[in-house]
Short mmCIF file of C-alpha atoms in Angstrom, two decimals:
data_model
loop_
_atom_site.label_atom_id
_atom_site.label_comp_id
_atom_site.label_asym_id
_atom_site.label_seq_id
_atom_site.Cartn_x
_atom_site.Cartn_y
_atom_site.Cartn_z
CA UNK A 1 75.63 -22.71 2.45
CA UNK A 2 72.27 -22.83 0.56
CA UNK A 3 72.73 -25.75 -2.01
CA UNK A 4 70.29 -24.08 -4.42
CA UNK A 5 73.54 -21.84 -5.19
CA UNK A 6 75.07 -25.23 -6.25
CA UNK A 7 72.67 -26.35 -8.81
CA UNK A 8 73.20 -25.33 -12.29
CA UNK A 9 70.71 -23.76 -14.64
CA UNK A 10 68.81 -26.16 -16.54
CA UNK A 11 69.40 -26.49 -20.31
CA UNK A 12 66.51 -25.80 -22.54
CA UNK A 13 64.61 -29.25 -23.64
CA UNK A 14 63.31 -29.95 -27.28
CA UNK A 15 59.61 -31.04 -26.41
CA UNK A 16 57.11 -30.84 -23.73
CA UNK A 17 58.69 -32.47 -20.39
CA UNK A 18 55.91 -34.86 -20.26
CA UNK A 19 56.94 -36.74 -23.28
CA UNK A 20 60.42 -37.15 -22.30
CA UNK A 21 59.19 -37.82 -18.76
CA UNK A 22 57.01 -40.78 -20.17
CA UNK A 23 59.90 -42.24 -22.26
CA UNK A 24 62.07 -42.01 -19.14
CA UNK A 25 59.80 -44.42 -17.19
CA UNK A 26 59.14 -46.95 -20.18
CA UNK A 27 62.80 -46.89 -20.68
CA UNK A 28 63.78 -47.16 -17.13
CA UNK A 29 61.15 -49.82 -16.48
CA UNK A 30 62.60 -51.87 -19.89
CA UNK A 31 66.39 -51.54 -18.04
CA UNK A 32 64.88 -52.46 -14.92
CA UNK A 33 63.29 -55.76 -16.12
CA UNK A 34 66.67 -56.82 -17.82
CA UNK A 35 69.01 -55.95 -15.10
CA UNK A 36 66.76 -58.05 -12.66
CA UNK A 37 66.70 -61.00 -15.01
CA UNK A 38 70.72 -60.57 -15.20
CA UNK A 39 71.63 -60.32 -11.74
CA UNK A 40 68.62 -62.28 -10.43
CA UNK A 41 69.47 -65.36 -12.69
CA UNK A 42 73.34 -64.96 -11.94
CA UNK A 43 72.39 -65.36 -8.14
CA UNK A 44 70.15 -68.45 -9.00
CA UNK A 45 73.31 -69.97 -10.68
CA UNK A 46 75.66 -69.27 -7.63
CA UNK A 47 73.27 -70.63 -5.17
CA UNK A 48 72.05 -73.63 -7.41
CA UNK A 49 75.08 -76.17 -6.28
CA UNK A 50 73.32 -75.75 -2.78
CA UNK A 51 70.32 -77.51 -4.18
CA UNK A 52 71.95 -80.73 -5.03
CA UNK A 53 75.17 -82.12 -6.97
CA UNK A 54 76.65 -81.00 -10.34
CA UNK A 55 74.77 -83.75 -12.13
CA UNK A 56 71.38 -82.44 -11.13
CA UNK A 57 71.76 -78.52 -11.07
CA UNK A 58 74.47 -78.77 -13.97
CA UNK A 59 71.89 -78.56 -17.00
CA UNK A 60 70.53 -75.08 -15.14
CA UNK A 61 73.49 -73.59 -14.81
CA UNK A 62 75.12 -74.41 -18.13
CA UNK A 63 71.64 -73.01 -19.36
CA UNK A 64 72.05 -69.77 -17.31
CA UNK A 65 75.48 -69.51 -18.43
CA UNK A 66 74.55 -69.12 -22.18
CA UNK A 67 72.29 -66.51 -21.57
CA UNK A 68 74.16 -64.52 -19.25
CA UNK A 69 76.21 -62.48 -21.96
CA UNK A 70 73.14 -62.03 -24.10
CA UNK A 71 70.83 -60.84 -21.11
CA UNK A 72 74.19 -58.62 -19.93
CA UNK A 73 74.18 -56.97 -23.63
CA UNK A 74 70.53 -56.22 -23.44
CA UNK A 75 70.96 -54.66 -19.97
CA UNK A 76 73.63 -52.11 -20.70
CA UNK A 77 71.64 -51.03 -24.08
CA UNK A 78 68.44 -50.76 -22.38
CA UNK A 79 70.10 -48.76 -19.61
CA UNK A 80 71.38 -46.16 -22.30
CA UNK A 81 68.10 -44.76 -22.90
CA UNK A 82 67.16 -43.98 -19.52
CA UNK A 83 70.50 -42.31 -18.75
CA UNK A 84 70.06 -40.36 -21.73
CA UNK A 85 66.23 -38.94 -20.69
CA UNK A 86 67.37 -38.45 -17.41
CA UNK A 87 70.17 -36.26 -18.21
CA UNK A 88 67.99 -34.06 -20.54
CA UNK A 89 65.40 -33.65 -17.81
CA UNK A 90 67.37 -33.76 -14.81
CA UNK A 91 70.96 -32.78 -16.11
CA UNK A 92 71.68 -29.90 -13.69
CA UNK A 93 71.53 -32.73 -11.01
CA UNK A 94 72.78 -35.83 -12.18
CA UNK A 95 75.85 -34.33 -13.78
CA UNK A 96 76.72 -32.84 -10.46
CA UNK A 97 76.11 -35.92 -8.49
CA UNK A 98 78.11 -38.06 -11.03
CA UNK A 99 81.22 -35.62 -10.79
CA UNK A 100 80.77 -35.77 -6.99
CA UNK A 101 81.18 -39.58 -7.22
CA UNK A 102 83.46 -39.60 -10.50
CA UNK A 103 86.10 -41.84 -9.22
CA UNK A 104 83.19 -44.75 -8.70
CA UNK A 105 81.15 -43.50 -11.35
CA UNK A 106 83.69 -44.10 -13.97
CA UNK A 107 84.95 -47.64 -12.52
CA UNK A 108 81.62 -48.69 -13.39
CA UNK A 109 82.75 -49.04 -16.85
CA UNK A 110 86.12 -51.16 -16.19
CA UNK A 111 83.56 -53.25 -13.93
CA UNK A 112 81.27 -53.75 -16.72
CA UNK A 113 83.90 -54.80 -19.09
CA UNK A 114 85.30 -57.42 -16.77
CA UNK A 115 81.96 -58.46 -15.55
CA UNK A 116 81.40 -59.25 -19.21
CA UNK A 117 84.47 -60.91 -20.02
CA UNK A 118 83.43 -63.35 -16.81
CA UNK A 119 80.21 -64.15 -18.39
CA UNK A 120 81.64 -65.19 -21.49
CA UNK A 121 83.92 -67.24 -19.78
CA UNK A 122 81.64 -68.90 -17.51
CA UNK A 123 79.76 -69.57 -20.72
CA UNK A 124 82.50 -71.01 -23.24
CA UNK A 125 84.75 -72.60 -20.61
CA UNK A 126 81.77 -74.01 -18.37
CA UNK A 127 82.88 -77.68 -18.58
CA UNK A 128 86.79 -76.62 -17.83
CA UNK A 129 86.06 -74.56 -14.87
CA UNK A 130 85.25 -77.45 -12.68
CA UNK A 131 85.35 -76.26 -8.79
CA UNK A 132 86.59 -72.52 -9.91
CA UNK A 133 82.84 -72.06 -11.54
CA UNK A 134 81.28 -71.02 -8.18
CA UNK A 135 84.02 -68.38 -7.59
CA UNK A 136 83.70 -67.49 -11.03
CA UNK A 137 79.85 -67.16 -10.68
CA UNK A 138 80.30 -65.52 -7.11
CA UNK A 139 82.53 -62.58 -8.91
CA UNK A 140 80.33 -61.98 -11.53
CA UNK A 141 77.33 -61.57 -8.96
CA UNK A 142 79.61 -59.23 -6.71
CA UNK A 143 80.77 -57.23 -9.64
CA UNK A 144 77.06 -56.67 -10.59
CA UNK A 145 76.11 -55.80 -6.97
CA UNK A 146 78.81 -53.06 -6.54
CA UNK A 147 77.69 -51.56 -9.78
CA UNK A 148 74.16 -51.40 -8.53
CA UNK A 149 75.45 -50.02 -5.19
CA UNK A 150 77.45 -47.07 -7.08
CA UNK A 151 74.00 -46.54 -8.76
CA UNK A 152 72.35 -46.33 -6.10
CA UNK A 153 74.33 -44.11 -4.75
CA UNK A 154 74.03 -41.39 -7.64
CA UNK A 155 70.65 -41.59 -7.62
CA UNK A 156 70.42 -40.62 -3.74
CA UNK A 157 73.33 -37.77 -4.14
CA UNK A 158 71.29 -36.36 -7.25
CA UNK A 159 67.94 -36.09 -4.98
CA UNK A 160 69.56 -34.82 -2.28
CA UNK A 161 71.58 -31.44 -3.12
CA UNK A 162 72.06 -30.38 0.36
CA UNK A 163 74.51 -33.19 0.41
CA UNK A 164 76.42 -31.79 -2.39
CA UNK A 165 78.33 -29.42 0.32
CA UNK A 166 80.12 -32.42 1.61
CA UNK A 167 82.49 -31.52 -1.69
CA UNK A 168 83.99 -28.88 0.08
CA UNK A 169 85.23 -30.85 3.11
CA UNK A 170 87.28 -33.06 1.31
CA UNK A 171 86.60 -36.46 -0.79
CA UNK A 172 86.30 -34.71 -3.79
CA UNK A 173 85.68 -37.45 -6.72
CA UNK A 174 84.77 -40.19 -4.26
CA UNK A 175 81.64 -39.11 -2.31
CA UNK A 176 79.13 -41.97 -1.04
CA UNK A 177 76.06 -41.07 0.55
CA UNK A 178 75.90 -43.61 3.68
CA UNK A 179 74.37 -40.97 5.60
CA UNK A 180 71.18 -41.13 3.48
CA UNK A 181 68.93 -43.34 5.69
CA UNK A 182 66.94 -44.68 2.60
CA UNK A 183 70.23 -45.91 0.55
CA UNK A 184 70.60 -49.36 2.45
CA UNK A 185 67.02 -50.20 2.24
CA UNK A 186 66.47 -49.01 -1.66
CA UNK A 187 69.45 -50.91 -2.44
CA UNK A 188 68.45 -54.23 -0.66
CA UNK A 189 65.01 -53.64 -2.41
CA UNK A 190 66.41 -53.63 -5.46
CA UNK A 191 68.54 -56.79 -5.09
CA UNK A 192 65.52 -58.56 -3.65
CA UNK A 193 63.47 -57.64 -6.75
CA UNK A 194 66.33 -58.78 -8.91
CA UNK A 195 66.82 -62.29 -7.35
CA UNK A 196 62.69 -62.85 -7.41
CA UNK A 197 62.75 -61.60 -10.90
CA UNK A 198 65.46 -63.80 -12.03
CA UNK A 199 64.16 -66.81 -10.38
CA UNK A 200 60.83 -66.21 -12.54
CA UNK A 201 62.89 -65.69 -15.84
CA UNK A 202 64.02 -69.29 -15.16
CA UNK A 203 60.65 -70.54 -14.79
CA UNK A 204 59.59 -68.83 -17.86
CA UNK A 205 62.36 -70.40 -20.22
CA UNK A 206 61.33 -73.68 -18.65
CA UNK A 207 57.58 -73.44 -19.49
CA UNK A 208 58.29 -72.10 -22.92
CA UNK A 209 60.30 -75.33 -23.57
CA UNK A 210 57.70 -77.49 -21.80
CA UNK A 211 54.94 -76.10 -24.04
CA UNK A 212 57.16 -76.81 -27.04
CA UNK A 213 57.22 -80.84 -26.09
CA UNK A 214 60.53 -80.58 -23.77
CA UNK A 215 59.09 -82.06 -20.34
CA UNK A 216 62.59 -82.46 -18.90
CA UNK A 217 62.26 -79.07 -17.16
CA UNK A 218 59.46 -79.19 -14.90
CA UNK A 219 61.51 -79.29 -11.96
CA UNK A 220 63.27 -76.11 -12.90
CA UNK A 221 59.73 -74.16 -13.60
CA UNK A 222 58.74 -75.10 -9.81
CA UNK A 223 62.56 -74.19 -8.67
CA UNK A 224 62.23 -70.73 -10.64
CA UNK A 225 58.99 -70.34 -9.03
CA UNK A 226 60.09 -70.87 -5.44
CA UNK A 227 63.21 -68.40 -5.93
CA UNK A 228 60.36 -65.65 -7.10
CA UNK A 229 58.48 -66.44 -4.06
CA UNK A 230 60.59 -66.75 -1.25
CA UNK A 231 62.51 -63.60 -2.58
CA UNK A 232 59.11 -61.60 -3.16
CA UNK A 233 58.04 -62.53 0.23
CA UNK A 234 61.46 -61.38 2.04
CA UNK A 235 61.20 -58.09 -0.20
CA UNK A 236 57.87 -57.32 1.51
CA UNK A 237 59.50 -56.00 5.01
CA UNK A 238 62.48 -54.44 3.09
CA UNK A 239 59.98 -52.60 1.19
CA UNK A 240 58.13 -51.39 4.16
CA UNK A 241 61.68 -50.68 5.83
CA UNK A 242 62.24 -48.23 2.57
CA UNK A 243 58.73 -46.60 2.93
CA UNK A 244 59.47 -46.08 6.81
CA UNK A 245 62.45 -44.20 6.30
CA UNK A 246 61.48 -42.28 3.48
CA UNK A 247 60.65 -38.65 4.39
CA UNK A 248 57.11 -37.56 4.99
CA UNK A 249 57.07 -35.35 2.13
CA UNK A 250 57.65 -38.09 -0.60
CA UNK A 251 54.58 -39.88 0.42
CA UNK A 252 52.54 -36.62 1.62
CA UNK A 253 48.82 -37.15 0.38
CA UNK A 254 48.40 -33.55 0.08
CA UNK A 255 50.44 -33.25 -2.92
CA UNK A 256 49.82 -34.84 -6.16
CA UNK A 257 53.18 -36.44 -6.23
CA UNK A 258 52.48 -37.85 -2.82
CA UNK A 259 49.03 -39.27 -3.78
CA UNK A 260 50.26 -40.57 -7.22
CA UNK A 261 52.93 -42.33 -5.09
CA UNK A 262 50.48 -43.84 -2.87
CA UNK A 263 48.43 -44.92 -5.42
CA UNK A 264 51.63 -46.64 -7.30
CA UNK A 265 52.79 -48.25 -4.18
CA UNK A 266 49.54 -49.99 -3.21
CA UNK A 267 49.00 -51.27 -6.87
CA UNK A 268 52.57 -52.57 -6.77
CA UNK A 269 52.25 -54.31 -3.57
CA UNK A 270 48.49 -55.86 -4.93
CA UNK A 271 49.99 -56.96 -8.13
CA UNK A 272 53.24 -58.54 -6.27
CA UNK A 273 50.64 -60.57 -4.41
CA UNK A 274 48.52 -61.88 -7.01
CA UNK A 275 51.97 -62.97 -8.71
CA UNK A 276 53.12 -64.86 -6.04
CA UNK A 277 49.92 -66.60 -5.54
CA UNK A 278 50.09 -67.43 -9.49
CA UNK A 279 53.60 -68.54 -9.33
CA UNK A 280 52.94 -70.83 -6.09
CA UNK A 281 50.10 -72.37 -8.58
CA UNK A 282 52.91 -72.74 -11.53
CA UNK A 283 50.89 -70.74 -13.82
CA UNK A 284 54.04 -69.07 -14.90
CA UNK A 285 52.75 -66.72 -17.72
CA UNK A 286 50.20 -64.90 -15.52
CA UNK A 287 52.43 -64.69 -12.80
CA UNK A 288 54.97 -62.66 -15.50
CA UNK A 289 52.38 -60.65 -16.34
CA UNK A 290 51.29 -59.52 -12.76
CA UNK A 291 54.91 -59.35 -11.81
CA UNK A 292 55.78 -57.03 -14.74
CA UNK A 293 52.92 -54.55 -13.64
CA UNK A 294 54.08 -54.73 -10.09
CA UNK A 295 57.40 -53.21 -11.53
CA UNK A 296 56.38 -50.67 -13.70
CA UNK A 297 53.97 -49.38 -10.69
CA UNK A 298 57.16 -49.49 -8.39
CA UNK A 299 58.99 -47.78 -11.79
CA UNK A 300 56.18 -45.03 -11.51
CA UNK A 301 56.58 -44.65 -7.65
CA UNK A 302 60.30 -44.07 -8.06
CA UNK A 303 59.82 -41.33 -10.15
CA UNK A 304 57.07 -39.67 -7.99
CA UNK A 305 59.42 -39.95 -5.08
CA UNK A 306 62.43 -38.19 -7.01
CA UNK A 307 59.69 -35.30 -7.98
CA UNK A 308 59.08 -35.02 -4.40
CA UNK A 309 62.78 -34.89 -3.21
CA UNK A 310 63.39 -32.34 -5.92
CA UNK A 311 60.40 -30.41 -5.18
CA UNK A 312 61.93 -27.64 -3.00
CA UNK A 313 64.76 -26.85 -5.39
CA UNK A 314 63.07 -27.64 -9.02
CA UNK A 315 59.73 -28.38 -11.41
CA UNK A 316 59.76 -30.09 -14.52
CA UNK A 317 57.10 -27.61 -15.52
CA UNK A 318 59.60 -24.91 -15.18
CA UNK A 319 61.89 -26.22 -17.83
CA UNK A 320 62.64 -23.83 -20.79
CA UNK A 321 61.42 -25.53 -24.10
CA UNK A 322 63.09 -24.90 -27.25
CA UNK A 323 60.87 -26.75 -29.79
CA UNK A 324 62.40 -29.00 -32.23
CA UNK A 325 59.89 -31.68 -33.34
CA UNK A 326 61.77 -33.22 -36.58
CA UNK A 327 64.68 -34.50 -34.05
CA UNK A 328 62.09 -36.07 -32.17
CA UNK A 329 59.83 -37.67 -34.86
CA UNK A 330 63.10 -39.23 -36.44
CA UNK A 331 64.06 -40.88 -32.75
CA UNK A 332 60.32 -42.50 -32.65
CA UNK A 333 60.68 -43.88 -36.25
CA UNK A 334 63.87 -45.39 -35.14
CA UNK A 335 62.83 -46.21 -31.53
CA UNK A 336 59.91 -48.17 -33.06
CA UNK A 337 62.36 -50.21 -35.60
CA UNK A 338 64.61 -50.61 -32.85
CA UNK A 339 61.98 -51.85 -30.64
CA UNK A 340 60.98 -54.35 -33.21
CA UNK A 341 64.61 -55.48 -34.09
CA UNK A 342 65.13 -56.08 -30.05
CA UNK A 343 62.30 -58.24 -29.72
CA UNK A 344 63.22 -60.66 -32.94
CA UNK A 345 66.62 -60.66 -30.95
CA UNK A 346 64.80 -61.77 -27.75
CA UNK A 347 62.76 -64.04 -29.01
CA UNK A 348 65.96 -65.92 -31.32
CA UNK A 349 68.18 -65.78 -28.33
CA UNK A 350 65.89 -67.21 -25.52
CA UNK A 351 63.04 -69.03 -27.12
CA UNK A 352 64.59 -70.80 -30.02
CA UNK A 353 65.68 -74.27 -29.76
CA UNK A 354 69.36 -73.50 -31.04
CA UNK A 355 71.17 -70.02 -31.33
CA UNK A 356 74.01 -70.36 -33.94
#
């Protein structure tokens, strides 16, 4: 069966596709940063007891527990916007893939609710949990990993319409795409990135406290930087594995998408190396800047790969446009206001001496 017959017709968009693609890229970047901090810091909290007894690692785990509910709230809220822009630009692909794996996709809501509750229990009942604390942390990490795996599957099914024909052979609503050779390395690449950024986030928090006059976190600055370095170095071979199994058309230098992907890839690699060097010098803020640059370039590379995958069936330039500029202007105004409010909340939650 020709999969092109299964692709619904696209809906008109209110403005030029480039503007929406720009917003999709920016909001995806913000969501990835928040998600990495959430999953990565939870992984660090899970592994922290291995670094020493509770008397030594307890303060770090307790501090991570205080921040987890807030970080999860930011992650979920930052994830709404890119999903909306994804639906506007690629709705005919995204809605189809979501239906094909509807059972797993709808389960994400329940999994996130349970994770949210678990994060609050970890925060509010930290002292009472005792030895159960590690089990709860493990459950939080496991739930987040499962959610991430479902997201990776959806993106895989979405950009491979030829896999949609499996719907007719059974498993309706429960389709996962294990036959995609890029699924596992892509998933592991995101997990390793999350662990790296989680470690760096811990270093940032204690570096900020150190600059405020609190010298008790020097150990955790080094600890977070080491987590970032080790996870990033592990991620390099995973990334090359991912690159090796990508189809040739995804990085074909004769196409514009392939050229832009190559530039983004090399840019992210260069910035990642610089960020590791800065982290090992314990220059936390410069390391963060270079790491954020690397994540942004990888976000761009992700978009170019999607464009290359869908190129046989679809082009963004072919989307019909029904101009409606006034709603977009209102949206931009509220986006700026919301961004200002979110930045204030971030500073209040993560950098204030005390949050009441």
